[in-house]
XYZ file of C-alpha atoms in Angstrom:
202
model
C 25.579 37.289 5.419
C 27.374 34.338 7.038
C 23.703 32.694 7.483
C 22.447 33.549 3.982
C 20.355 30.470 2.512
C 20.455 29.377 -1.404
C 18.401 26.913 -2.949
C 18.681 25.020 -5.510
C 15.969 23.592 -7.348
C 14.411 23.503 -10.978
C 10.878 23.904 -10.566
C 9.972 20.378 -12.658
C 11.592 18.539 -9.332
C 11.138 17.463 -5.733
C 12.380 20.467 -5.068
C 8.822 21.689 -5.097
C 8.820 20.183 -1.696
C 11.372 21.998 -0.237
C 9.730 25.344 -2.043
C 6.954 24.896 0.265
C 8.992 24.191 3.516
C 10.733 27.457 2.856
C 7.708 29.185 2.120
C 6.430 27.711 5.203
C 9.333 28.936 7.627
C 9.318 32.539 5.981
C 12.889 32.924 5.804
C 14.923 34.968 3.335
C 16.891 32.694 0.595
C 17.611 33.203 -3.155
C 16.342 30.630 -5.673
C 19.017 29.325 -7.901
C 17.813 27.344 -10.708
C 19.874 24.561 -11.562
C 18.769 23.181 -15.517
C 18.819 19.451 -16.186
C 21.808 18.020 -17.926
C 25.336 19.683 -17.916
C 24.315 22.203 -15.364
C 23.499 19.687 -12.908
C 26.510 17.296 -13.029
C 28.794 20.370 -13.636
C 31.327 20.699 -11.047
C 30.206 23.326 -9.729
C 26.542 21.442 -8.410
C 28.276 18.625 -7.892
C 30.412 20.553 -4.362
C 27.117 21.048 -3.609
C 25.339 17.769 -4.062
C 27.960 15.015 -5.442
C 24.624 13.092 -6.835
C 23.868 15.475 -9.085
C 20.304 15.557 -8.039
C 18.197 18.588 -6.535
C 16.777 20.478 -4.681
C 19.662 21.330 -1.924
C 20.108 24.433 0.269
C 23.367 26.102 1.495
C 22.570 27.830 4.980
C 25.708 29.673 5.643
C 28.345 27.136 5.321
C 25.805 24.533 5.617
C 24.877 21.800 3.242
C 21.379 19.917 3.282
C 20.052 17.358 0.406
C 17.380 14.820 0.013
C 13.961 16.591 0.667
C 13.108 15.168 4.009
C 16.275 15.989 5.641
C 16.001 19.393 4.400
C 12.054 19.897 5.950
C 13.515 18.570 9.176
C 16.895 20.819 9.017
C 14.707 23.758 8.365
C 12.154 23.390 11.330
C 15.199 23.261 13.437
C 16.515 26.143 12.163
C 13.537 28.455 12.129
C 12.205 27.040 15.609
C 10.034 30.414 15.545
C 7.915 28.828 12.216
C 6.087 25.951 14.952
C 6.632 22.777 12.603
C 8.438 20.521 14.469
C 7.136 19.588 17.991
C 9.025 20.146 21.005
C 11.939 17.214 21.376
C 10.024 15.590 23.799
C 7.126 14.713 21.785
C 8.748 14.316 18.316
C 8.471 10.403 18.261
C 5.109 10.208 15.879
C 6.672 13.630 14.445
C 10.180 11.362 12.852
C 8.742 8.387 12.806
C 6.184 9.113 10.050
C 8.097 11.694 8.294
C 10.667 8.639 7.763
C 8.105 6.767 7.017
C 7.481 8.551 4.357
C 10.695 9.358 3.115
C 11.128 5.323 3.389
C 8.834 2.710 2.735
C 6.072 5.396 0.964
C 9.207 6.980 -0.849
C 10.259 3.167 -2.253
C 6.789 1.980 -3.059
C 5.836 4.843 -5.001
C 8.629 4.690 -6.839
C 8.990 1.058 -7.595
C 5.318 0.856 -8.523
C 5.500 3.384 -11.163
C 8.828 2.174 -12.536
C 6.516 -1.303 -12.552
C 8.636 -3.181 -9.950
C 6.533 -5.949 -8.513
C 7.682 -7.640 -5.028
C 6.993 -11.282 -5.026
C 5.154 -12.133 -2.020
C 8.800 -14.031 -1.333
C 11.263 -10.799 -1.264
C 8.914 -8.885 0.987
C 11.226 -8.948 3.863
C 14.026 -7.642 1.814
C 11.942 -4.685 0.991
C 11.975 -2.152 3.633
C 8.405 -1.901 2.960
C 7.083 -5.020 2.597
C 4.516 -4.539 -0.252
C 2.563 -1.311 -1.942
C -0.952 -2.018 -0.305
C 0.185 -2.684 2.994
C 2.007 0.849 2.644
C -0.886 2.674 1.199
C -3.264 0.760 4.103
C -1.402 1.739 6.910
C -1.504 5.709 5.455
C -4.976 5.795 5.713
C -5.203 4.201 8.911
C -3.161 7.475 9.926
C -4.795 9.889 8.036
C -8.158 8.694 9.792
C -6.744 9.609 13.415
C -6.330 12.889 12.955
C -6.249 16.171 10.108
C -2.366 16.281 10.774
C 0.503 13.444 10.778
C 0.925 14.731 14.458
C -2.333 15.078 15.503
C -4.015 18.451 15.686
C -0.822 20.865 14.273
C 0.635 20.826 10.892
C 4.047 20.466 10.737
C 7.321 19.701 8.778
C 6.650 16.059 8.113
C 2.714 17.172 6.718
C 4.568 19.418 4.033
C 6.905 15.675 2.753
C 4.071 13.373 3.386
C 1.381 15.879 1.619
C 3.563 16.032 -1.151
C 3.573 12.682 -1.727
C -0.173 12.431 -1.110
C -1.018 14.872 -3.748
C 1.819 14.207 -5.957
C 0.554 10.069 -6.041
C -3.138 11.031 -6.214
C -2.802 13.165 -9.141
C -0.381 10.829 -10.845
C -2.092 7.763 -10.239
C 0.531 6.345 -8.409
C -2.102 6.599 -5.097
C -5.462 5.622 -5.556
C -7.599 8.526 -4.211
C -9.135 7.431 -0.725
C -11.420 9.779 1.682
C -8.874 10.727 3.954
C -6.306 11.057 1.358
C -8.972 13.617 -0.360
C -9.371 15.432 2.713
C -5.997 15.580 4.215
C -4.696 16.734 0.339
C -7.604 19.815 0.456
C -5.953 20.889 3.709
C -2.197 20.816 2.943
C -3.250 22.261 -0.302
C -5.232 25.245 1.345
C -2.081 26.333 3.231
C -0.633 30.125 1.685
C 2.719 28.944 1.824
C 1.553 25.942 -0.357
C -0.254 28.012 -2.639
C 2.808 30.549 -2.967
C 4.783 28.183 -3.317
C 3.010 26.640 -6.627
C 2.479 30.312 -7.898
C 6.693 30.596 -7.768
C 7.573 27.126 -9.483
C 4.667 27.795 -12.053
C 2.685 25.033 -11.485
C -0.826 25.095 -12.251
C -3.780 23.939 -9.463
């Protein structure tokens, strides 16, 4: 079992996100559930992730964290799965799922903790400002059903989860193509599964 995969998650947590990339790869792994509180600063987590934060996987002797890394890692590892273009035509493939895991990632967040960016620190954010982020999403969500173009891949399953996750939370105000490309991440099995397995209800 040298290439046995855990993951650790609880199911009220991003690592929802990396549910679905494992559901989407169809590996084996075994779920370990890691409880808020003492559990997840205990020693013990802590080898594992020394933030004290899931979700995390161990692939063998193998250690990913922080979601987006972990839907890259896995479409590298399960090649036979088809979510990460070939290396030669991954630049729109990294550069929006960093993109998301950046300046979307930041936005989000500092918008719901109510964090306003003066038009005068904008260029010490990495993002700028909220709207600009949220205007340049749609722009790419109009081009095309997929971040890529025509295929779903690993960054659709990070980016859709901030898509629905912000629409449904009211961090995102709902646009047409955020409606659209949310019904089509959402129709995916492995998407559905893995909701069903973190007991979340649609």
């Amino acid at each position: 079992m040298g290439n046995s995969l855990t993951f650790y998650t609880n199911p009220q947590s991003r690592g929802q996100i990396a549910r679905w990339m494992l559901e989407e790869v169809g590996c084996e792994y075994k779920t370990q559930i890691v409880e808020y509180g003492e559990s997840m600063k205990s020693p013990e987590f802590l080898a594992i992730n020394p933030m004290g934060k899931v979700p995390a996987i161990k692939h063998g002797k193998r250690v990913v964290t922080e979601c987006a890394a972990i839907c890259a890692y896995l479409a590298d590892a399960f090649p036979d799965a088809g979510l990460a273009p070939k290396p030669e035509d991954r630049a729109s493939y990294y550069r929006w799922l960093f993109y998301a895991a950046g300046p979307v990632e930041a936005a989000i967040t500092n918008k719901s903790l109510g964090f306003d960016i003066s038009p005068d620190q904008e260029r010490m954010a990495g993002y700028g400002n909220y709207d600009r982020v949220v205007t340049v999403l749609d722009s790419l969500l109009r081009q095309g059903p997929y971040v890529t173009g025509e295929s779903f891949s690993a960054a659709d399953v990070y980016l859709g989860s901030h898509i629905v996750w912000g629409m449904e939370f009211g961090t995102i105000r709902p646009r047409p193509a955020f409606e659209e490309y949310a019904k089509r991440v959402q129709s995916r099995d492995a998407y559905q599964r893995a909701q069903q397995m973190d007991g979340v209800d649609e």
